[in-house]
PDB file of C-alpha atoms in Angstrom:
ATOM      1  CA  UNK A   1      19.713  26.432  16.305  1.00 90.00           C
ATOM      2  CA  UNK A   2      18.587  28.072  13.262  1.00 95.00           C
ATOM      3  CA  UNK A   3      19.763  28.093   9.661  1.00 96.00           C
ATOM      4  CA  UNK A   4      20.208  30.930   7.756  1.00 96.00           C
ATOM      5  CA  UNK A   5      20.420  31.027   3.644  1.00 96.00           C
ATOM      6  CA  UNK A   6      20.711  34.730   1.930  1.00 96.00           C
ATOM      7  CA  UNK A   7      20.786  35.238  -2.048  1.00 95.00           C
ATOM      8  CA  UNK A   8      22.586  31.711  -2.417  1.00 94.00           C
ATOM      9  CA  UNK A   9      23.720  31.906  -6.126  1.00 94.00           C
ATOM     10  CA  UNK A  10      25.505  29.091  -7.937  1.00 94.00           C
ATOM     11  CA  UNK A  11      27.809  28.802 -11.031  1.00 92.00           C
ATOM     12  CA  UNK A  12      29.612  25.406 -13.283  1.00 85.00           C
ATOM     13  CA  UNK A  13      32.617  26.974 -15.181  1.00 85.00           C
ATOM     14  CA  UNK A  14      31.141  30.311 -17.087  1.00 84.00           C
ATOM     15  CA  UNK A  15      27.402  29.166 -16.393  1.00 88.00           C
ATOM     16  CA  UNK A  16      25.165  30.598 -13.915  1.00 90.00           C
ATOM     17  CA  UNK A  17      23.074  27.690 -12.340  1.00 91.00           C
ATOM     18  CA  UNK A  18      21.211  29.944 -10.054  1.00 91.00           C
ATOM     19  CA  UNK A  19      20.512  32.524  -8.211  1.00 92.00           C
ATOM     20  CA  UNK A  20      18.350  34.458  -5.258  1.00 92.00           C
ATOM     21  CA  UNK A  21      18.167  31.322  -3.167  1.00 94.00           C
ATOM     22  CA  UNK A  22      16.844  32.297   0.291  1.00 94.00           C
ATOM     23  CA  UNK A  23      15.222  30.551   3.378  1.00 96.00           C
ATOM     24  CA  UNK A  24      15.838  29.857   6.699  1.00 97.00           C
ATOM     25  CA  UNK A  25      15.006  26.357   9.201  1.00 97.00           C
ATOM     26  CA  UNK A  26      14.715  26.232  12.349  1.00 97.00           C
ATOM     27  CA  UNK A  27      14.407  22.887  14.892  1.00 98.00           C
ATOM     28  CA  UNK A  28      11.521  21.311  13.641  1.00 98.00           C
ATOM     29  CA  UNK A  29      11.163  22.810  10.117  1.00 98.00           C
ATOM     30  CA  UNK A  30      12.409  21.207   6.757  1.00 98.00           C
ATOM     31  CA  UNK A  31      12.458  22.461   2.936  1.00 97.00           C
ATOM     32  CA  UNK A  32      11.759  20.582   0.041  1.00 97.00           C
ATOM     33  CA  UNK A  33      13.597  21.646  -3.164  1.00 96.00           C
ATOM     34  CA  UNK A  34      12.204  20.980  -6.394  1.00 94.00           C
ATOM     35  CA  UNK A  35      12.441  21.577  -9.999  1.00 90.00           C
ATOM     36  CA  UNK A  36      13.931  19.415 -13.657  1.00 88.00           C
ATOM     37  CA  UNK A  37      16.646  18.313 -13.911  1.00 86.00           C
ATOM     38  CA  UNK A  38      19.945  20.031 -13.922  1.00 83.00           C
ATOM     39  CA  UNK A  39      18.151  22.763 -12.672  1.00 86.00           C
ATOM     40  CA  UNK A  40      20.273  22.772  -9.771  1.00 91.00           C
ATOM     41  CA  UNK A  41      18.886  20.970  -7.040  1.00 94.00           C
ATOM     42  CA  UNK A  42      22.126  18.855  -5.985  1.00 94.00           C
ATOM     43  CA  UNK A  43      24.096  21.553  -6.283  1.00 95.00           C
ATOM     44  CA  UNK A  44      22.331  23.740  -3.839  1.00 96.00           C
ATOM     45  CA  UNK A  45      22.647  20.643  -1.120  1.00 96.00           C
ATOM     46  CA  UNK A  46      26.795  20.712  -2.007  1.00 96.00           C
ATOM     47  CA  UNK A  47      27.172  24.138  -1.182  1.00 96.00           C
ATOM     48  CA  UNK A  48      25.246  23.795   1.848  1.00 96.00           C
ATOM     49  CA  UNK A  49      27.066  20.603   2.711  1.00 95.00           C
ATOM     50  CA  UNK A  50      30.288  22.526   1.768  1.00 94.00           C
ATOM     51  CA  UNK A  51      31.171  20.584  -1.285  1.00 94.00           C
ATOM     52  CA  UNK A  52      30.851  23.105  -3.582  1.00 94.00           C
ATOM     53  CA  UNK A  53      31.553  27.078  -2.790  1.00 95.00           C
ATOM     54  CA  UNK A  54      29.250  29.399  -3.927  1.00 95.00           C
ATOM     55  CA  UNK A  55      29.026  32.409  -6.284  1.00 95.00           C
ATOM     56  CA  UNK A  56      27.677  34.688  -4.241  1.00 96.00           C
ATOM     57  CA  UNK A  57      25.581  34.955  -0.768  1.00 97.00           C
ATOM     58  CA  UNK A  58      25.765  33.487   2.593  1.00 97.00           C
ATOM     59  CA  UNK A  59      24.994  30.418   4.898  1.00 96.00           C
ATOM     60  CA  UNK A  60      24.507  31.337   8.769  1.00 95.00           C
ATOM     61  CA  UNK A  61      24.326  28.453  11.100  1.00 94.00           C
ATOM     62  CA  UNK A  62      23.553  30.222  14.631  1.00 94.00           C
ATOM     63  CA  UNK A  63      22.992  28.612  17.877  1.00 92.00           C
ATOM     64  CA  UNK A  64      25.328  25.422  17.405  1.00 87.00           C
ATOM     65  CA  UNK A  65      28.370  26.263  19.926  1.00 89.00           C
ATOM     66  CA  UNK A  66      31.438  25.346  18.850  1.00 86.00           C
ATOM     67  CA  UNK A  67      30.420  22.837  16.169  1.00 89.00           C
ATOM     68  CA  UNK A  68      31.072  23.902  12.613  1.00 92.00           C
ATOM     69  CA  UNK A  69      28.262  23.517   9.721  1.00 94.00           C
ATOM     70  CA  UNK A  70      29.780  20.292   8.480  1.00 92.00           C
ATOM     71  CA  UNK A  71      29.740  18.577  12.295  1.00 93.00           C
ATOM     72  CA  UNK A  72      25.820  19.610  12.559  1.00 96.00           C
ATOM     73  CA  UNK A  73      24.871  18.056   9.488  1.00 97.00           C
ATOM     74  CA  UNK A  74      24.449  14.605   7.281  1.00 97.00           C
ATOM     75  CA  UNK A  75      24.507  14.786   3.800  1.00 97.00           C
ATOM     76  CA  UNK A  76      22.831  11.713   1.873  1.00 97.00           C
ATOM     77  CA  UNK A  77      23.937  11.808  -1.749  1.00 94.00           C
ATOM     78  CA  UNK A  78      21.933  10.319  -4.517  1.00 90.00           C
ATOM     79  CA  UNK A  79      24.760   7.966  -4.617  1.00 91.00           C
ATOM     80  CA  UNK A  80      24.969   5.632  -1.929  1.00 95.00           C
ATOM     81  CA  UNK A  81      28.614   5.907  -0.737  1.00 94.00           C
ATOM     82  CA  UNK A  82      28.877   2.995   0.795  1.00 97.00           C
ATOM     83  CA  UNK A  83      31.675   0.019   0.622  1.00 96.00           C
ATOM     84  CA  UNK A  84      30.467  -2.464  -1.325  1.00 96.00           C
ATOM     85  CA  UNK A  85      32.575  -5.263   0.561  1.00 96.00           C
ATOM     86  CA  UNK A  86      31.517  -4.682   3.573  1.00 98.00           C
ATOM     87  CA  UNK A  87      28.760  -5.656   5.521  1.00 98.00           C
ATOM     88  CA  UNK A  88      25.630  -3.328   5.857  1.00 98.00           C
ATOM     89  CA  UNK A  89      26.311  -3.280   9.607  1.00 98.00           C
ATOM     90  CA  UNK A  90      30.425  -3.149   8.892  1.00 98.00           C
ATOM     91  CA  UNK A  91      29.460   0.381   6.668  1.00 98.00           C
ATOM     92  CA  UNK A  92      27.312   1.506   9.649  1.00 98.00           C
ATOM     93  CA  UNK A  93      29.722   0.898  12.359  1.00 98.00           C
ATOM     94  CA  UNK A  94      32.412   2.773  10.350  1.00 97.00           C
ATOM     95  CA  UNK A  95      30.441   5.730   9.773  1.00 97.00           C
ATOM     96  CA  UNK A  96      29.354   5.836  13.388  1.00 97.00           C
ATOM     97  CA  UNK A  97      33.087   5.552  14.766  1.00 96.00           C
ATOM     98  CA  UNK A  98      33.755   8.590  12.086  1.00 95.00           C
ATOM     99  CA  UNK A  99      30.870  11.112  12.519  1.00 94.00           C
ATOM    100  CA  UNK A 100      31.312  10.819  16.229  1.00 90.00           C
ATOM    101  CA  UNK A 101      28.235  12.124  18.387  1.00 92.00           C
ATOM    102  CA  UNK A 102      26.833   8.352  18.097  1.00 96.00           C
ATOM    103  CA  UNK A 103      23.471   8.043  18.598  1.00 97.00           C
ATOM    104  CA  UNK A 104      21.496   4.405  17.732  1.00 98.00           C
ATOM    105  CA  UNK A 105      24.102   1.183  17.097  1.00 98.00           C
ATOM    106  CA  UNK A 106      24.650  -0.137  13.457  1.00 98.00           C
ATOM    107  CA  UNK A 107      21.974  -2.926  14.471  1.00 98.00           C
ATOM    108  CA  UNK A 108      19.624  -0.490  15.676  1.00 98.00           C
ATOM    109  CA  UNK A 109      19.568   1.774  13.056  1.00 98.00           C
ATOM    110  CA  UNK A 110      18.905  -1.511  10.411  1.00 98.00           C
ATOM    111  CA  UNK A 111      16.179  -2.977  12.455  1.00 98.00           C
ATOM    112  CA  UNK A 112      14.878   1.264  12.094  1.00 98.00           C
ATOM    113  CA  UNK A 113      15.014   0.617   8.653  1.00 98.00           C
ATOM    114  CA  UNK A 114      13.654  -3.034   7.942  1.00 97.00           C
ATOM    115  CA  UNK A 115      17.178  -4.483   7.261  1.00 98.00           C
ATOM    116  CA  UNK A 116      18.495  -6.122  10.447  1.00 97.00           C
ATOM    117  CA  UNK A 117      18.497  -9.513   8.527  1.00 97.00           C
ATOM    118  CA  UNK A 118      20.839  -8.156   6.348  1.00 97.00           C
ATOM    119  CA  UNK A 119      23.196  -6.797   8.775  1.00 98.00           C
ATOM    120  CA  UNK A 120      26.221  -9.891   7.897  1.00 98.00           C
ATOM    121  CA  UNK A 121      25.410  -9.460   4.451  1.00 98.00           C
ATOM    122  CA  UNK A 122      27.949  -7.347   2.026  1.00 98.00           C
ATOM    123  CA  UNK A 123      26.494  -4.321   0.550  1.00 97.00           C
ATOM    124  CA  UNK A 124      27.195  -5.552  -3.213  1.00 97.00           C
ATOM    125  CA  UNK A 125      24.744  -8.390  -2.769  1.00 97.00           C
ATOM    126  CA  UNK A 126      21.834  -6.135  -1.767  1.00 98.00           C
ATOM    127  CA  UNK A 127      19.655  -4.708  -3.772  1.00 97.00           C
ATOM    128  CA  UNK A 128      19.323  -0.874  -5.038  1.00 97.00           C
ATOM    129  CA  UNK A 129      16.583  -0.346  -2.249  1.00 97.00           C
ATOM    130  CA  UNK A 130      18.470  -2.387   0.035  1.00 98.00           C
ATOM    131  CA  UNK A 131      20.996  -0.521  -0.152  1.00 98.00           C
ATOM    132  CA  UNK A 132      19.401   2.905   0.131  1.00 98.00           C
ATOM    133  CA  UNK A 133      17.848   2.097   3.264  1.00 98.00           C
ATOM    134  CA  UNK A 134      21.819   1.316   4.141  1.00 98.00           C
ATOM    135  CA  UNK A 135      22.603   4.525   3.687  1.00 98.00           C
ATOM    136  CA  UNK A 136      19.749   6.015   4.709  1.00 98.00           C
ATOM    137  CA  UNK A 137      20.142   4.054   8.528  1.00 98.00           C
ATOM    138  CA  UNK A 138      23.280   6.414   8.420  1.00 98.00           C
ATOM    139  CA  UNK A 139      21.142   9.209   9.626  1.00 98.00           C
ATOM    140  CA  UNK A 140      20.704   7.338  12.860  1.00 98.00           C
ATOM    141  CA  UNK A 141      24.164   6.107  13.675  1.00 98.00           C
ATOM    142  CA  UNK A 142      25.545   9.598  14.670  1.00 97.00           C
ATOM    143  CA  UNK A 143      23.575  12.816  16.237  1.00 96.00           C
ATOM    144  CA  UNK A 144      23.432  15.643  13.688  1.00 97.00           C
ATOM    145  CA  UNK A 145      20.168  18.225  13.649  1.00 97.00           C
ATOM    146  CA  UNK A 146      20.466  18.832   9.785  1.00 98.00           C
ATOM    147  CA  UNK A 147      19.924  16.144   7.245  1.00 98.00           C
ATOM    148  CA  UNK A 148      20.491  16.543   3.339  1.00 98.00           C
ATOM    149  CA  UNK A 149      19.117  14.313   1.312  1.00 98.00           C
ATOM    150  CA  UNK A 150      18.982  14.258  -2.022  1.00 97.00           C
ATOM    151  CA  UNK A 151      16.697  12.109  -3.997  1.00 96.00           C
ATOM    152  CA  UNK A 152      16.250  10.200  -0.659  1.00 97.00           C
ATOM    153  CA  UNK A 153      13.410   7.789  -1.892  1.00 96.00           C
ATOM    154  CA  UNK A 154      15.071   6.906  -4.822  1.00 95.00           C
ATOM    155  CA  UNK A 155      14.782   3.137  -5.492  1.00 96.00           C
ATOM    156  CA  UNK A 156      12.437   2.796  -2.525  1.00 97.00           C
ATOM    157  CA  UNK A 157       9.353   1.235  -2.506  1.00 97.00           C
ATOM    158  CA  UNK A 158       6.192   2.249  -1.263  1.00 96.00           C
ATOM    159  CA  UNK A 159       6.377   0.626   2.064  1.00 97.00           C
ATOM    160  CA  UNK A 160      10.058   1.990   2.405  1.00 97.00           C
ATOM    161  CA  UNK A 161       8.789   5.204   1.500  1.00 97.00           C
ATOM    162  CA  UNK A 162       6.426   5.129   4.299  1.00 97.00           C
ATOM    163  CA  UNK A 163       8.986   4.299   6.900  1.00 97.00           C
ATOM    164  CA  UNK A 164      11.184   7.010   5.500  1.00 97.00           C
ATOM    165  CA  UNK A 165       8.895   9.836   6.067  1.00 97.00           C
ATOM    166  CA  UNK A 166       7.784   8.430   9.474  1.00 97.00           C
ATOM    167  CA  UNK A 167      11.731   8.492  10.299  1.00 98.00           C
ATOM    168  CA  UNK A 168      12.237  12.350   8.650  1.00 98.00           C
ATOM    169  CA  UNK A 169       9.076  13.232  10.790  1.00 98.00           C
ATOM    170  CA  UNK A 170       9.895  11.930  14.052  1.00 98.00           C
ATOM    171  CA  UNK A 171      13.602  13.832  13.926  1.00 98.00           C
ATOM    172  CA  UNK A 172      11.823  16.965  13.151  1.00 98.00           C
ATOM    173  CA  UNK A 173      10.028  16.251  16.386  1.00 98.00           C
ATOM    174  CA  UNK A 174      13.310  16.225  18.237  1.00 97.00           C
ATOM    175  CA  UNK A 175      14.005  19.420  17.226  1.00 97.00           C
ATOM    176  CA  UNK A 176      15.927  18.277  13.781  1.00 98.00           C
ATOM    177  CA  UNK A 177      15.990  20.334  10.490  1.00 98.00           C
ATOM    178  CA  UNK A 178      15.546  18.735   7.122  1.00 98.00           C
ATOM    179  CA  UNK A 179      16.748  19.842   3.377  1.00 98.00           C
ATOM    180  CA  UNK A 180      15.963  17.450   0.792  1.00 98.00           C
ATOM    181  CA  UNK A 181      15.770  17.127  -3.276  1.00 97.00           C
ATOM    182  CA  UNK A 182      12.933  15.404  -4.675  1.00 94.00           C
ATOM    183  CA  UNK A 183      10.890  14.567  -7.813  1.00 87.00           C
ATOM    184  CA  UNK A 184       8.134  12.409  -5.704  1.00 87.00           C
ATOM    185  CA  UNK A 185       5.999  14.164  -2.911  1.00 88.00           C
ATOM    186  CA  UNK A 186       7.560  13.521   0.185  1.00 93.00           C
ATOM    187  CA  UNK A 187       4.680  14.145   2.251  1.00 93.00           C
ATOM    188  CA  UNK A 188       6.552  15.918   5.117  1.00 95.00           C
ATOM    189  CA  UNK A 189       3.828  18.096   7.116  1.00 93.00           C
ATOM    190  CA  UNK A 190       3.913  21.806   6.866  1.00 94.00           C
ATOM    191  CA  UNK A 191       7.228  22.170   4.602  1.00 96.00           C
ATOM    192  CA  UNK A 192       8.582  24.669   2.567  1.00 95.00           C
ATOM    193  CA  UNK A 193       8.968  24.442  -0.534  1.00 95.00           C
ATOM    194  CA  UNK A 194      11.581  26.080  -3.023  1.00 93.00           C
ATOM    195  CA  UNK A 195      11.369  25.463  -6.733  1.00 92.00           C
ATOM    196  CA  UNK A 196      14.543  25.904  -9.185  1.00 89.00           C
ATOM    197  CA  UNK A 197      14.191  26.615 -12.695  1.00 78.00           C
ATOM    198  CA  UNK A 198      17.654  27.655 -13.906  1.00 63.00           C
ATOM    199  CA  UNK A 199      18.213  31.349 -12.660  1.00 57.00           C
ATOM    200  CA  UNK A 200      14.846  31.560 -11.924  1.00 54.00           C
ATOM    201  CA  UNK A 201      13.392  30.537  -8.285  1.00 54.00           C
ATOM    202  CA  UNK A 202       9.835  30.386  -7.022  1.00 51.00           C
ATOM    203  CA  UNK A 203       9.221  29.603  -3.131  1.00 47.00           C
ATOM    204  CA  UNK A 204       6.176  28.504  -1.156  1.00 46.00           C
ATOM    205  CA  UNK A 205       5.088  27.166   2.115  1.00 43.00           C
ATOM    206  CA  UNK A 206       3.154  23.580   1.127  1.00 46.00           C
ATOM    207  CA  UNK A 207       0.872  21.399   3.475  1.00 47.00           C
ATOM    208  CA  UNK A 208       1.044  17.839   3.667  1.00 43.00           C
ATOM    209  CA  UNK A 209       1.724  17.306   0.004  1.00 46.00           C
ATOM    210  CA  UNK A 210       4.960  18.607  -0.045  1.00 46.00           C
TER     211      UNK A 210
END
């Protein structure tokens, strides 16, 4: 499977966001997008989620069958999306019953990301980390190769942090691509890296400090 990205440009209303935004992933590779805020960022991860349509260029996903774009991917918001009264392991079950492809259990994918004492708890009693890691544990409920995640270690500790890239790496071992928006290092091994400054883009292929 391999996805391809060509002259990606963006627009809000009248205003050009961005433009020239290229790169490709293949199983195993991920890109890390950087850059200020309102730069753009989130907006490039809705048009490849197919939230938002773009202004110009194309999005290629080759190699996936019969699956669409949307079916091969998760999108993690910077919002958490999740029902606040329901339990973290009621949100998890639901999203694994509608992604289909199911992969680890709700319970599984909690105890994956510290949390399986929480799993009769409702979402609004958990905290903001708590529940990121609740929707983060989506990512395991359902089998889909590309992840978007935007902001993903927001209101994450370190040690939450640490499991998070030591989840992101061991997909990209089974062959899974990664896109994510960040502001802290995500330490993700050989990455790309794309930065967005309004129309402007810069792009670079980072070690372990990406």
């Amino acid at each position: 499977m391999r996805l391809s990205v060509n002259n990606l440009a963006c627009e809000r209303g009248e205003r050009r966001i961005f433009e020239g935004v290229s790169f490709a992933l293949r199983p195993g590779e991920a890109l890390v997008i950087t850059g200020r805020n309102g730069a753009g960022k989130s907006s490039l991860l809705d048009i490849l989620a197919g939230r938002l349509h773009p202004a110009s260029g194309t999005i290629l996903l080759e190699g996936a069958g019969e699956r669409t774009l949307p079916e091969c991917l998760h999108y993690i918001g910077h919002r958490d999306a999740l029902k606040a009264a329901l339990t973290a392991e009621e949100n998890l079950t639901f999203a694994r019953d509608f992604l289909g492809h199911p992969a680890l259990s709700a319970r599984e994918a909690l105890e994956a990301v510290g949390l399986a004492h929480a799993a009769r708890l409702p979402v609004a009693y958990l905290s903001a980390g708590q529940r990121r890691r609740v929707a983060l544990a989506r990512l395991l409920v359902a089998q889909r190769p590309l992840w978007l995640l935007d902001e993903p270690t927001s209101a994450l500790d370190a040690a939450s942090q640490e499991n998070l890239r030591l989840l992101l790496e061991r997909h990209r071992e089974n062959g899974g691509m990664i896109a994510a928006t960040t502001h802290s290092p995500l330490f993700l091994r050989d990455a790309q890296e794309i930065r967005i400054e309004r129309t402007r883009l810069s792009a670079a292929v980072t070690g372990e400090g990406a």
